[in-house]
Short mmCIF file of C-alpha atoms in Angstrom, two decimals:
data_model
loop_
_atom_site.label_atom_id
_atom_site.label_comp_id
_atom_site.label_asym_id
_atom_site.label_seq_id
_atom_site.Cartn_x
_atom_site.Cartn_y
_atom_site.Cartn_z
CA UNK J 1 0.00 0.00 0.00
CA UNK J 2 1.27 3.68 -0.87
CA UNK J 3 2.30 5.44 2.13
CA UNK J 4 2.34 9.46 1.14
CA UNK J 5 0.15 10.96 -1.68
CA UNK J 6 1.79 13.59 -3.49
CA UNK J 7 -0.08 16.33 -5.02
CA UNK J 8 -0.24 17.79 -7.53
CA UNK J 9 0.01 14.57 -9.96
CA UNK J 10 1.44 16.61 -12.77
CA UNK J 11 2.77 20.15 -12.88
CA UNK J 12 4.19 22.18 -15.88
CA UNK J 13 5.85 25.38 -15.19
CA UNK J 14 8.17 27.65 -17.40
CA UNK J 15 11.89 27.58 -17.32
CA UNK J 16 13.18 29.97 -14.25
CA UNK J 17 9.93 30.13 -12.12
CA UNK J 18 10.18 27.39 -9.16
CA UNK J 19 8.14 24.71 -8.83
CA UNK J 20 6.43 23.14 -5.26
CA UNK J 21 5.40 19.76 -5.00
CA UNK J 22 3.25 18.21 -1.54
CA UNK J 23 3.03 14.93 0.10
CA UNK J 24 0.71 14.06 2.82
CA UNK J 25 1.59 10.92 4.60
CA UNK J 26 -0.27 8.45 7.54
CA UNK J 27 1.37 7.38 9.96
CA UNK J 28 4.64 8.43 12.23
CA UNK J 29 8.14 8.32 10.60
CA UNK J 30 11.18 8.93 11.58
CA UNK J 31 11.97 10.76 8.23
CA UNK J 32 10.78 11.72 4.83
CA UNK J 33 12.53 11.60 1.67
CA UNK J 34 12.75 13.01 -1.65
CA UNK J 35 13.73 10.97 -4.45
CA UNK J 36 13.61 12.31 -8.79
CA UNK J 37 13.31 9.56 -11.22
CA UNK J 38 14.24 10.66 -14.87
CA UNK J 39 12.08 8.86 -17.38
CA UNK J 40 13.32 5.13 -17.84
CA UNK J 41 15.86 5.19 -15.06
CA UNK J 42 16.25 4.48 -11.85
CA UNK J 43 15.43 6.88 -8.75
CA UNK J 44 17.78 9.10 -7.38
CA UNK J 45 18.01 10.60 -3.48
CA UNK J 46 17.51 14.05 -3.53
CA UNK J 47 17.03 14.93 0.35
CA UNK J 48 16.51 13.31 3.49
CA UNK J 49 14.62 15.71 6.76
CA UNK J 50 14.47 14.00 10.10
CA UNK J 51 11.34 14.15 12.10
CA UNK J 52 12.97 16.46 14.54
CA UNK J 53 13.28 18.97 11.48
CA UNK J 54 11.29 21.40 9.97
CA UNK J 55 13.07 22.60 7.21
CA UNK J 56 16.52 21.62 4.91
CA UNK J 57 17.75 23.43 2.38
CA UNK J 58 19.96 21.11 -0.54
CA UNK J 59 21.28 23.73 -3.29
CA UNK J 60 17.88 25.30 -5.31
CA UNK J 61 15.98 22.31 -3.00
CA UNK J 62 13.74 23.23 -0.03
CA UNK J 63 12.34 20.55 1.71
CA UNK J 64 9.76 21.62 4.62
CA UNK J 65 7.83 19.05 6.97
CA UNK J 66 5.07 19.66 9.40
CA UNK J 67 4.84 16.33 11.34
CA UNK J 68 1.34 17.53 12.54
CA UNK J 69 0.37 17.69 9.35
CA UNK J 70 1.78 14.54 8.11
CA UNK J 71 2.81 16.61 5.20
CA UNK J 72 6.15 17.88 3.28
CA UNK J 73 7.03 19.86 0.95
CA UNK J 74 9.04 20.34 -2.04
CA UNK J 75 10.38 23.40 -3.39
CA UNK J 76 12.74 23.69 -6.66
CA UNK J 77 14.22 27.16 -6.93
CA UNK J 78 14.83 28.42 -10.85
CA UNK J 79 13.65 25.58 -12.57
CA UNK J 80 15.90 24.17 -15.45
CA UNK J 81 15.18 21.73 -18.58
CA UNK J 82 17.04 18.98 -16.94
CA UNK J 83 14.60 19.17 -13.80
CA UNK J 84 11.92 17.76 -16.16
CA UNK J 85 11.60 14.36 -13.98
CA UNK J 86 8.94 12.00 -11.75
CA UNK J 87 9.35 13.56 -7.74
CA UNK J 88 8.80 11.29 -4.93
CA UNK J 89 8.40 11.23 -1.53
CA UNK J 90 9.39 8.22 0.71
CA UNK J 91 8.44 8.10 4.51
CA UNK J 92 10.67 6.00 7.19
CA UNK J 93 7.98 4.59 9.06
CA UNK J 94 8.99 4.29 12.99
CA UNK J 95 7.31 1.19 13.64
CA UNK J 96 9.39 -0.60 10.73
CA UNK J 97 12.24 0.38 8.93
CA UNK J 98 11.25 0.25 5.35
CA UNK J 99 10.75 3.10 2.84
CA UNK J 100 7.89 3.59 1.34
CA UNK J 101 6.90 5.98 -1.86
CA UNK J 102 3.87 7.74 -2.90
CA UNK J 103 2.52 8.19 -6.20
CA UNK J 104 4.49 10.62 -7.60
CA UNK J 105 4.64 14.67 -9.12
CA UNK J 106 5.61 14.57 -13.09
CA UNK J 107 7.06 17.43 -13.48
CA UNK J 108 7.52 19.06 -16.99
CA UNK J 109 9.80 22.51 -17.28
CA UNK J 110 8.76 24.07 -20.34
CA UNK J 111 11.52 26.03 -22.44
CA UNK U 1 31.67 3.87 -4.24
CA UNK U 2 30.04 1.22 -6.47
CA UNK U 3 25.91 1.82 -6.48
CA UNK U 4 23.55 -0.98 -6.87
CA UNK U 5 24.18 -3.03 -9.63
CA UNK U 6 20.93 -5.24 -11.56
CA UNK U 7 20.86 -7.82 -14.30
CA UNK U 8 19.62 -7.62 -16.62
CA UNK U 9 18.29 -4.11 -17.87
CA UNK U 10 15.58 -5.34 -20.10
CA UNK U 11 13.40 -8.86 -20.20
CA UNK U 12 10.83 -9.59 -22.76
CA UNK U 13 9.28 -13.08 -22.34
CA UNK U 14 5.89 -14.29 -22.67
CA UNK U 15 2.65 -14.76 -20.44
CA UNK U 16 3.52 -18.24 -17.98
CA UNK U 17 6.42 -17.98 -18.52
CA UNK U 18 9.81 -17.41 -15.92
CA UNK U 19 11.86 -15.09 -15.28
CA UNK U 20 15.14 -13.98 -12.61
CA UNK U 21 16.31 -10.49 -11.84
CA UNK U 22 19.39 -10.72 -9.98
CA UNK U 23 21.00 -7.63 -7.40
CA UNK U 24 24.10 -7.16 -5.75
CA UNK U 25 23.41 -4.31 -3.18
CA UNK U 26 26.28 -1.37 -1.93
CA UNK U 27 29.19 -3.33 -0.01
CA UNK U 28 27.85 -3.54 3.74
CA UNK U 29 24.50 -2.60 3.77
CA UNK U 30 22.32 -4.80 5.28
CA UNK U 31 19.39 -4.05 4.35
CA UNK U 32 17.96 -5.12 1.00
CA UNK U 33 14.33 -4.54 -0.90
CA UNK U 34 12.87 -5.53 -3.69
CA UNK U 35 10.10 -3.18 -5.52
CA UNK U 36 7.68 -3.10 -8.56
CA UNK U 37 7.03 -0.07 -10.51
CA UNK U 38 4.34 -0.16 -12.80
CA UNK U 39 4.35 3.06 -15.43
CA UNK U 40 2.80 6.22 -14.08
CA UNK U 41 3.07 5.08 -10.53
CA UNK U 42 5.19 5.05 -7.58
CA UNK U 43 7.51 1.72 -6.45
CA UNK U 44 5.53 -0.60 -3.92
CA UNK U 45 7.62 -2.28 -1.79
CA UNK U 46 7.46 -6.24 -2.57
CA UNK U 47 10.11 -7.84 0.01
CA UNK U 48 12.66 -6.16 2.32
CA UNK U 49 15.36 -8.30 3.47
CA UNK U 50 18.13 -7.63 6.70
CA UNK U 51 20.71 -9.52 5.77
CA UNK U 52 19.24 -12.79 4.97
CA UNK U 53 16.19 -13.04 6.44
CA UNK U 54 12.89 -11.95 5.48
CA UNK U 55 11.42 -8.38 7.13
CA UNK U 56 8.87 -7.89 5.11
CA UNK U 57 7.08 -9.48 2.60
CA UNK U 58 3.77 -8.95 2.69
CA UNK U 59 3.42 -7.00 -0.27
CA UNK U 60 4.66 -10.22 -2.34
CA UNK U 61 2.45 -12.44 -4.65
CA UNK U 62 3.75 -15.52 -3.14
CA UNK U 63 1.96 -17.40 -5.45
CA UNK U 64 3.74 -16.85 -7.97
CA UNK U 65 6.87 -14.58 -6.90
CA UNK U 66 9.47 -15.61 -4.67
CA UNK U 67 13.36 -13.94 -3.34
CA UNK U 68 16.34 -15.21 -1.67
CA UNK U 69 19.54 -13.40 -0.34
CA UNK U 70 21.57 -15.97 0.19
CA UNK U 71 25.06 -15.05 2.15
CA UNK U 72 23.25 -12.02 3.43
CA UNK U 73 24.66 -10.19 -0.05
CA UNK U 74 23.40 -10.66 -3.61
CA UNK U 75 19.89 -10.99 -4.41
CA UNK U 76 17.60 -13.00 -6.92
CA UNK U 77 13.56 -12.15 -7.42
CA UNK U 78 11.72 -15.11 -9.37
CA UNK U 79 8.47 -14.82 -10.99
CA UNK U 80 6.78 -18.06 -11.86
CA UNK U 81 4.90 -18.34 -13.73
CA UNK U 82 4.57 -14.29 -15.54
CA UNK U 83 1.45 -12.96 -16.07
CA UNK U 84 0.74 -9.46 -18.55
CA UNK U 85 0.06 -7.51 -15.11
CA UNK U 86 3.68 -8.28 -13.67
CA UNK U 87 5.30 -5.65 -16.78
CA UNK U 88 7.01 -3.40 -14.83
CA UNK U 89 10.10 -2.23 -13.19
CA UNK U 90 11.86 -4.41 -10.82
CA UNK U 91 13.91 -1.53 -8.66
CA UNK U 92 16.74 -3.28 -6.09
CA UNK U 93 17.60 -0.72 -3.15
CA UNK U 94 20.18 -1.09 -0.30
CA UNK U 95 20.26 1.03 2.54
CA UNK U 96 22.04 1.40 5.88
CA UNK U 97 21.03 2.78 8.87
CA UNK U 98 22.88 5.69 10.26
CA UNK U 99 23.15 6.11 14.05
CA UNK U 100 20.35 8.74 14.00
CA UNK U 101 18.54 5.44 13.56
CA UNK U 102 17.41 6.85 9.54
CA UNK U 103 17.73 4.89 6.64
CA UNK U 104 18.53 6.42 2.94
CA UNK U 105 18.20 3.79 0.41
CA UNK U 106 20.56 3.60 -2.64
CA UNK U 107 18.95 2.15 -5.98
CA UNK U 108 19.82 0.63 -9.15
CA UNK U 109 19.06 1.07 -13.06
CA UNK U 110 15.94 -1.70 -12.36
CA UNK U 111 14.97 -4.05 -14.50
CA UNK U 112 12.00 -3.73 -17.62
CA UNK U 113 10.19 -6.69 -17.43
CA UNK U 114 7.52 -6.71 -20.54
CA UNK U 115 5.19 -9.67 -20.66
CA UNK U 116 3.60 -10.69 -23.66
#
């Protein structure tokens, strides 16, 4: 079963502006992660925030997470071609340490 | 630092049919999972081993799907026999946990599995 929903599903934004992408998750974790997947490979880590953390900053990333929310955050700063790519967010569960992904943001930067 | 290495890339074979994905994980991590990836949606965890045994599996179709880490390194995932739903992506992942008690997982290319 997926763990976090992200939202939205698909998002197209022009080249510069910066793009935000949600997840909303269940149950308690000890921390969320962000993962891009470029079309027909595999997934790379982008950023990891620990439960005890509200906000991490990773180069034009922004990662926020409101544990009473059960929600994160995404933010891409300046948007280039090459971020065109599938965004995901993982959660750490506490109660077993396993990863697991939502659905996914497609995200298409448009020249 | 060598990443997560899969064989093979692509597998086209047809409907009943079997098939074997093999992984060999980061050197030292102990932990090991296994997950589909249908297109358009996100990887669903199918086993999760620590070391060589089992964590979880109950995401598996044990009917018909079955894994082994033997050695408590490399890894094989067996479907038999393939049905058209099981096209996918077969993602291997190896992770560690840090002594913050968090675990970052490290994947590979996957594998394309089409079933005709």
């Amino acid at each position: 079963s997926q763990q976090g929903e992200e939202d939205p599903q698909a998002l197209s934004i022009q080249e510069g502006e910066n793009a935000t992408m949600n997840c909303s998750y269940k149950t308690s974790i000890n921390n969320l992660q962000w993962y891009r997947q470029n079309s027909g490979r595999g997934l790379v880590h982008l950023i990891l925030i620990r439960s005890n953390e509200r906000e991490k900053h990773s180069g034009r990333l922004r990662v926020t997470l409101d544990t009473s929310k059960k929600s994160s955050s995404l933010l891409i700063t300046a948007s280039r071609a090459a971020d065109t790519a599938s965004y995901f967010c993982a959660t750490d569960a506490t109660s077993a340490s396993k990863i697991i992904f939502g659905s996914g943001t497609r995200l298409s930067i448009r020249p | 630092e060598a990443g997560v290495a899969q064989s093979p890339r692509y597998k086209i074979i047809e409907k009943r049919q079997s098939v074997a994905f093999w992984c060999n994980p980061i050197s030292g991590h102990a932990t090991l999972y296994w997950y589909q990836q249908i297109l358009g949606q996100g990887p669903k965890l199918l086993i999760q081993f620590q070391n060589n045994g089992v964590v979880d599996d109950s995401q598996l179709p044990k009917d018909r799907f079955s894994a082994e880490r033997l050695k408590g390194v490399d890894s094989t995932l067996k479907i038999q026999p393939a049905k058209l739903e099981d096209s996918a992506v077969y993602l291997c992942a190896s992770s560690f946990i840090d002594r913050a008690m968090n675990t970052e997982a490290f994947f590979g290319q996957g594998t394309r599995l089409t079933v005709v």
